[in-house]
Tab-separated table of C-alpha atoms and ligand atoms in Angstrom:
chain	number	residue	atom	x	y	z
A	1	UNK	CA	-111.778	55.720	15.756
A	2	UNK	CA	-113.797	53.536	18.048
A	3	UNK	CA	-114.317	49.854	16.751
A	4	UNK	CA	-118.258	48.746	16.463
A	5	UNK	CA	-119.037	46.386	18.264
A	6	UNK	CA	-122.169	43.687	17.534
A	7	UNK	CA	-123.547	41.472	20.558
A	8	UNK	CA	-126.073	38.876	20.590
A	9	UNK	CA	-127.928	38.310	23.593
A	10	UNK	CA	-129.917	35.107	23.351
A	11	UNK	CA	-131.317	35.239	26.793
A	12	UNK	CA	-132.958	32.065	28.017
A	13	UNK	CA	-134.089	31.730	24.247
A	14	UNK	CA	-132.046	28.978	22.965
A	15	UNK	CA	-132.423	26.212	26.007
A	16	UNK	CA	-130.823	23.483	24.331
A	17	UNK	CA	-126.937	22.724	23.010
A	18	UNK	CA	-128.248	20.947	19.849
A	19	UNK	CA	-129.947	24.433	18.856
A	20	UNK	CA	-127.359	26.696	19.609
A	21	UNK	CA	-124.955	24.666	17.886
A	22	UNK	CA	-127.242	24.871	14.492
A	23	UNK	CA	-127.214	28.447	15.143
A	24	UNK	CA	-123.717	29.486	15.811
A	25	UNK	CA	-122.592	27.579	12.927
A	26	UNK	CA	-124.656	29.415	10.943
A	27	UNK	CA	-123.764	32.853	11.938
A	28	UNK	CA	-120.048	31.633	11.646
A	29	UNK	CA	-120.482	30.427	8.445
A	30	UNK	CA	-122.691	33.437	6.972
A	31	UNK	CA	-119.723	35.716	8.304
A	32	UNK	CA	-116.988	33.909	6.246
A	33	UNK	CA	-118.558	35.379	3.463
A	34	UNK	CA	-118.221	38.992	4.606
A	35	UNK	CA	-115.314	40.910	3.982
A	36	UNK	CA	-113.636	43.612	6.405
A	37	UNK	CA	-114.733	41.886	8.999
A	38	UNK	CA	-111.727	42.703	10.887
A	39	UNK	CA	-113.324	46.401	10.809
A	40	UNK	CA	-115.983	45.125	13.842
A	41	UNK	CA	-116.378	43.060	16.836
A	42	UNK	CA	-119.144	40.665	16.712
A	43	UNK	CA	-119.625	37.714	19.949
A	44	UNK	CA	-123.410	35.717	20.916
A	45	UNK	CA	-124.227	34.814	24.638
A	46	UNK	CA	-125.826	31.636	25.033
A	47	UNK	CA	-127.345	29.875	27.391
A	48	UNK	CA	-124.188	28.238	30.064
A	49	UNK	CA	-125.160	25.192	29.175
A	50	UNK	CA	-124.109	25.682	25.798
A	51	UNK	CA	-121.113	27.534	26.176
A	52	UNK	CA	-118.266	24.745	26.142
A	53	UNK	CA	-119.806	23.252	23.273
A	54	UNK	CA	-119.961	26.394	21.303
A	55	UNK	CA	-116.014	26.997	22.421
A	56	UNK	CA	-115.021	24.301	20.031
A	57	UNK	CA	-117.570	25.405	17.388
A	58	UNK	CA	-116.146	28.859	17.222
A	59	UNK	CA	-112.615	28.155	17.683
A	60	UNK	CA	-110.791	30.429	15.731
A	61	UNK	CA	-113.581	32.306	14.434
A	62	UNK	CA	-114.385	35.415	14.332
A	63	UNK	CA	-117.740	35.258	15.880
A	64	UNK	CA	-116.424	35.677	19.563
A	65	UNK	CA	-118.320	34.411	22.987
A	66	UNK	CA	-120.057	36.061	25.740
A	67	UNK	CA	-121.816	35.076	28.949
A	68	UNK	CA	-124.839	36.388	30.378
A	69	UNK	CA	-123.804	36.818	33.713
A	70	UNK	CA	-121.221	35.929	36.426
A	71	UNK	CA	-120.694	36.118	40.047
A	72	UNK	CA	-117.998	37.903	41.870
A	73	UNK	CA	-116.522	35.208	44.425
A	74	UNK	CA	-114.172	32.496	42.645
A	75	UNK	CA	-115.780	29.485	44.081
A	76	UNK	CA	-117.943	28.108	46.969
A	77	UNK	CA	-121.020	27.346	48.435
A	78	UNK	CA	-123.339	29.687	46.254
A	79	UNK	CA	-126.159	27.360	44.316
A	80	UNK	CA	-127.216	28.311	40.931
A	81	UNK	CA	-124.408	30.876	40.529
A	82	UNK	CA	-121.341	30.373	37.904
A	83	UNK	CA	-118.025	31.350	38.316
A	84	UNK	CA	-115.149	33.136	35.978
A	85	UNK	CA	-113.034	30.466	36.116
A	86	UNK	CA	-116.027	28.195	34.026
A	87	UNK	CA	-116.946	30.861	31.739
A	88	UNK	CA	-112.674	30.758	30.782
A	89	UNK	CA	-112.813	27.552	30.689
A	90	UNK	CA	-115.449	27.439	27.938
A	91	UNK	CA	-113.862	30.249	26.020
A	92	UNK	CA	-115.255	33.419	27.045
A	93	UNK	CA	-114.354	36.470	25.857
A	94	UNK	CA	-117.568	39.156	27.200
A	95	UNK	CA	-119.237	38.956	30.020
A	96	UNK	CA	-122.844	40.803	29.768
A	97	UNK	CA	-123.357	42.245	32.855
A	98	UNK	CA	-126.529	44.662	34.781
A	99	UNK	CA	-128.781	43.750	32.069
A	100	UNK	CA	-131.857	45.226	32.569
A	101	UNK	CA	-133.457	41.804	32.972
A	102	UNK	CA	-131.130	41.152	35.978
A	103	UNK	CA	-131.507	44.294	37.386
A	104	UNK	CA	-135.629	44.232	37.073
A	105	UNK	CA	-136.382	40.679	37.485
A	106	UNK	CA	-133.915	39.263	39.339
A	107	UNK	CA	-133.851	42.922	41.610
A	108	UNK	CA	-129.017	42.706	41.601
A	109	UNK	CA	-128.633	46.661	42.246
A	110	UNK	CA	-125.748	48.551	41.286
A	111	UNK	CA	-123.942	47.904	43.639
A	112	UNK	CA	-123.589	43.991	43.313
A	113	UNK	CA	-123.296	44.322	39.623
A	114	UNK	CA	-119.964	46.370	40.885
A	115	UNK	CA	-118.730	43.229	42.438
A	116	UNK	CA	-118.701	41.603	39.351
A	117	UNK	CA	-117.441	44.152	37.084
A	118	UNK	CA	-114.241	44.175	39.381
A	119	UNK	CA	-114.320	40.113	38.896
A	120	UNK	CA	-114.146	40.334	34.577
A	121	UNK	CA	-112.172	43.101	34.902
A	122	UNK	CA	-109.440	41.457	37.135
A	123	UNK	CA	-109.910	38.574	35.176
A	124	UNK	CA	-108.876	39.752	31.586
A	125	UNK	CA	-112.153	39.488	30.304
A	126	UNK	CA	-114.408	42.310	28.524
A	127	UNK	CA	-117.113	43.505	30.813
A	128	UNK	CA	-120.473	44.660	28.808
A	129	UNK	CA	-121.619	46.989	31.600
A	130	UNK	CA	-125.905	47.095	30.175
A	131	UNK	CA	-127.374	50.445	31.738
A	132	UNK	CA	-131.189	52.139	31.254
A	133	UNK	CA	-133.693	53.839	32.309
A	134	UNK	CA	-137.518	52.845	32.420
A	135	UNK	CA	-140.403	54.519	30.667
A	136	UNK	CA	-141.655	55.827	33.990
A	137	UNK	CA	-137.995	57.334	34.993
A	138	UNK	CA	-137.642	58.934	31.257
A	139	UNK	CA	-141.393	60.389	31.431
A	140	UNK	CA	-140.095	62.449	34.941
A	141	UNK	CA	-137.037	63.527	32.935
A	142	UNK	CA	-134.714	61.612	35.270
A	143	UNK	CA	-132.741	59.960	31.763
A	144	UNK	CA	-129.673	61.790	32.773
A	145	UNK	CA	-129.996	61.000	36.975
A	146	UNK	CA	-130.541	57.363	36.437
A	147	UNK	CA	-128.273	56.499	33.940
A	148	UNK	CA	-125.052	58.380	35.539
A	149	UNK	CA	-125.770	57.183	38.976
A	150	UNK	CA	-125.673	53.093	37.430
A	151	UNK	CA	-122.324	54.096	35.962
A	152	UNK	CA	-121.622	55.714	38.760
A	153	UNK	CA	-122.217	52.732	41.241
A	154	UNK	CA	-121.542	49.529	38.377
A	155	UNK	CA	-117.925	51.335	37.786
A	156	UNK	CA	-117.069	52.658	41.151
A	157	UNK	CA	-113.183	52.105	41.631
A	158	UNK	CA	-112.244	51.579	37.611
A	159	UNK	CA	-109.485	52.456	36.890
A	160	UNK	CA	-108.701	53.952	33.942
A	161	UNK	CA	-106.539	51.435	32.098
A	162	UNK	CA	-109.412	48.949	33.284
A	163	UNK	CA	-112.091	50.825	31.142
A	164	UNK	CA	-109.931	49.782	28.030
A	165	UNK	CA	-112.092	46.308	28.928
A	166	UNK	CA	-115.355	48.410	29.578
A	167	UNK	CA	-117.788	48.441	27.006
A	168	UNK	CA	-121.341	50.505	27.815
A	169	UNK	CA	-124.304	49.119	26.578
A	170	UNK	CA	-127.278	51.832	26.841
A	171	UNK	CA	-130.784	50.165	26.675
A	172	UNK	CA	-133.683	51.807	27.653
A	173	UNK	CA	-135.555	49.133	29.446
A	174	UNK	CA	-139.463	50.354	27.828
A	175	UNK	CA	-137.383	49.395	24.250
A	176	UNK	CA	-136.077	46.265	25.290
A	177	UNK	CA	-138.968	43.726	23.708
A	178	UNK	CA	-139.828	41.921	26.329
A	179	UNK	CA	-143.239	41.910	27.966
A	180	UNK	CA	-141.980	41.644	31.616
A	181	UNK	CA	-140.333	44.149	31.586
A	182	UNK	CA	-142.837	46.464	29.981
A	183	UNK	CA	-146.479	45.175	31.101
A	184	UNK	CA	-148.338	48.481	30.727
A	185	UNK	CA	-146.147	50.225	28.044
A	186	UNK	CA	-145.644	50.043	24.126
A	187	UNK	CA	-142.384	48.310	22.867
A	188	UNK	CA	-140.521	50.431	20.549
A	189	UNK	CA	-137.187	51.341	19.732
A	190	UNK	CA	-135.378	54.437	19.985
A	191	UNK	CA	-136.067	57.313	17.986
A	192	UNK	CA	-132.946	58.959	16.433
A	193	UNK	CA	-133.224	62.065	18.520
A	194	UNK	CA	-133.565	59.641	21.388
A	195	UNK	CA	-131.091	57.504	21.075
A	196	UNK	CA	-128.676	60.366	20.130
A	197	UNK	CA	-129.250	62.468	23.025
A	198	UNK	CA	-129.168	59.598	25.124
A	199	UNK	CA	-125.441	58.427	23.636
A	200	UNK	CA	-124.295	61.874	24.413
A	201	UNK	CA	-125.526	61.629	27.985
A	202	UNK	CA	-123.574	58.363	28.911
A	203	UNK	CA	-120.579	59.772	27.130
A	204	UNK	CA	-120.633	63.205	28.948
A	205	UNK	CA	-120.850	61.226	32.457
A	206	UNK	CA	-117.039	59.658	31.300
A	207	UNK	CA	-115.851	63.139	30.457
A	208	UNK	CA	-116.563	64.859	33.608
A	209	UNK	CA	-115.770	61.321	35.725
A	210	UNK	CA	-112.680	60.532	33.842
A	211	UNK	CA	-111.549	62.829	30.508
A	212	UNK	CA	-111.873	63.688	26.893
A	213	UNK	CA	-109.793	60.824	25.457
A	214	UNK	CA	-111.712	58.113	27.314
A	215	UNK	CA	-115.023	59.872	26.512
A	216	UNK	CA	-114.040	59.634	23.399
A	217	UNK	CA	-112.306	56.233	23.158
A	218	UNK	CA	-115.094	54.346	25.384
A	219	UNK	CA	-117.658	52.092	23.271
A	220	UNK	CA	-121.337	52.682	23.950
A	221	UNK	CA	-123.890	49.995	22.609
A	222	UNK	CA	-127.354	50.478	21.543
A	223	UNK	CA	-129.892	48.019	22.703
A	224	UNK	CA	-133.787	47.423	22.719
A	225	UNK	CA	-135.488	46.270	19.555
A	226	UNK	CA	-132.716	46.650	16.908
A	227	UNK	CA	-133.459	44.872	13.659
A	228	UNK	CA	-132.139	45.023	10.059
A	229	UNK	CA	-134.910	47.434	9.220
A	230	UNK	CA	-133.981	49.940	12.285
A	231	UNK	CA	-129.974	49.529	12.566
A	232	UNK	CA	-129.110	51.566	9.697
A	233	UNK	CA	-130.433	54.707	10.822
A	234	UNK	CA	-129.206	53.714	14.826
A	235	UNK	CA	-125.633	52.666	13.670
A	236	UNK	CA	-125.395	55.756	11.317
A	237	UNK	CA	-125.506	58.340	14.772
A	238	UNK	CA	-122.207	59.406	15.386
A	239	UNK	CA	-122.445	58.177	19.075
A	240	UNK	CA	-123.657	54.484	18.531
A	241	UNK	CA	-120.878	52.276	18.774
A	242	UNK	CA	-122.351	48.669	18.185
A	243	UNK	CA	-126.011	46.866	19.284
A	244	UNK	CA	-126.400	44.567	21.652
A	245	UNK	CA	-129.398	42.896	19.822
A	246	UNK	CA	-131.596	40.260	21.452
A	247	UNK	CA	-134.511	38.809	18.995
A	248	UNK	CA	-133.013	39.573	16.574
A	249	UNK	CA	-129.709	37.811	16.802
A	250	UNK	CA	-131.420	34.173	16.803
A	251	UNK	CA	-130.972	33.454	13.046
A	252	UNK	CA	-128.510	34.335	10.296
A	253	UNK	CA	-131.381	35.706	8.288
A	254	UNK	CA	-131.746	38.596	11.325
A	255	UNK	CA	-128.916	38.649	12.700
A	256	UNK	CA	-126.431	38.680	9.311
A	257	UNK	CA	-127.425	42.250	7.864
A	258	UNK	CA	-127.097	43.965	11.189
A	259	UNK	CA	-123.445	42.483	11.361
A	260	UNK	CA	-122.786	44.326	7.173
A	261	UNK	CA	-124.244	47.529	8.045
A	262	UNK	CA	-122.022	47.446	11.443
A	263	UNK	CA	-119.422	47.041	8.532
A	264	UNK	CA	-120.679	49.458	6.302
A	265	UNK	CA	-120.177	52.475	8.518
A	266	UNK	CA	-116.983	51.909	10.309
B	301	PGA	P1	-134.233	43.006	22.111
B	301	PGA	O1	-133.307	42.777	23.395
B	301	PGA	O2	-133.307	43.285	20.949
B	301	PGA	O3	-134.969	41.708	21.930
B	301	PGA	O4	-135.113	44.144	22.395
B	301	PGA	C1	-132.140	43.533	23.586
B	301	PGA	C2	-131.519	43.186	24.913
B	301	PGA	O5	-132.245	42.969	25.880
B	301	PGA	O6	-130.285	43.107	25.031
């Protein structure tokens, strides 16, 4: 049975250490009060800045930390660009990487997102490969085409023992809530029918790429616009693994009951 899995993604949301230290402690503190938490995964990517303060604020928790992003040389000459030695030096577990964001915005392809998947994977770390398609690409029925040739590219040369530290985290880039990314289109999250069909997709492309077991053993994310009001029905489809939830995982009063359904149905 696959473990769910529960990420925060706090963007460029949180820009300063005082708040994300009011927040994490929060979240860490709301979860002592859960039980079976062992049942699920749950980690929050702040801002860099605030990761080696939040490594002492977590330590020992259960609430577990990501990073937003990495690059795949070890060191050098490359301004504005952090390395996998910092992010294990401040206590990094995840590594969010080909978020939509980056891939749309910031234009890193497939290919260079490869370069760093190789970099957490060598490295020990858990690499949360984010994969989508836009509104535009899903109207001209290319869901399946664009969504098996990023995992095609962002995993080219895993190996299979190395997907053990793969998780997939599908988010259709016209769900993800945010207003650059969608000018012209309506935000909204997956429908049921969506999101299920969409799950099977990404899990078919491990079956024919690698086999049954690891189709079946691989973790697959949902993301865009998961709240406490929508999770219930997203986390109850056989296929959903886990959210990778932006907005909504910037309080304990959002971000909590997510977390206990993610409980409820493992
Ligand atoms: P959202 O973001 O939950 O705010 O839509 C999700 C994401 O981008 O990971």
């Amino acid at each position: 049975m696959r473990k769910l899995i529960i990420g925060g993604n706090w963007k460029m949301q949180v820009t300063t250490v005082e708040k994300s230290v009011i927040i994490a402690r929060e979240l860490s503190q709301a979860m002592e009060d859960l039980s079976a938490l062992d049942k699920i995964d749950v980690f929050i990517c702040p801002s860099f800045n605030s990761l080696y303060s939040l490594k002492n604020v977590l330590n020992g928790k259960e609430l577990k930390l990501g990073a937003q992003n990495v690059y795949s040389k070890n060191d050098g000459a490359f301004t504005g660009e952090i390395s996998i030695e910092s992010l294990i030096e401040c206590g990094v577990d995840y590594v969010l990487l080909g978020h939509s964001e980056r891939r749309r915005i910031f234009n890193e392809n497939s290919d260079f997102i490869n370069s760093k998947v190789h970099k957490v994977l060598d490295s020990d770390l858990k690499a949360v490969l984010c994969i989508g398609e836009t509104a535009e690409e899903r109207k001209r029925g290319l869901v399946k085409e664009v969504n098996w040739d990023q995992l095609t590219k962002s995993l080219m040369n895993v190996s299979r023992q190395e997907l053990e530290n793969v998780i997939i985290a599908y988010e259709p880039v016209w769900a993800i809530n945010n207003k650059y990314l969608n000018p012209d289109s309506e935000i909204r999250p997956a429908t049921e029918q969506e999101a299920n069909e969409s799950h099977k997709i990404v899990r078919h492309w491990f079956e024919e790429n690698f086999n049954a077991t690891i189709a079946q053993n691989i973790r697959i994310m949902y993301g865009g616009s998961m709240n406490k009001d929508n999770c219930s029905s997203l986390l109850g489809i056989q296929d959903i693994d886990g959210g990778l939830i932006g907005g909504a995982s910037l309080s304990k009063e959002k971000f909590i009951p997510i977390i206990k359904n993610a409980i409820m149905k493992n």
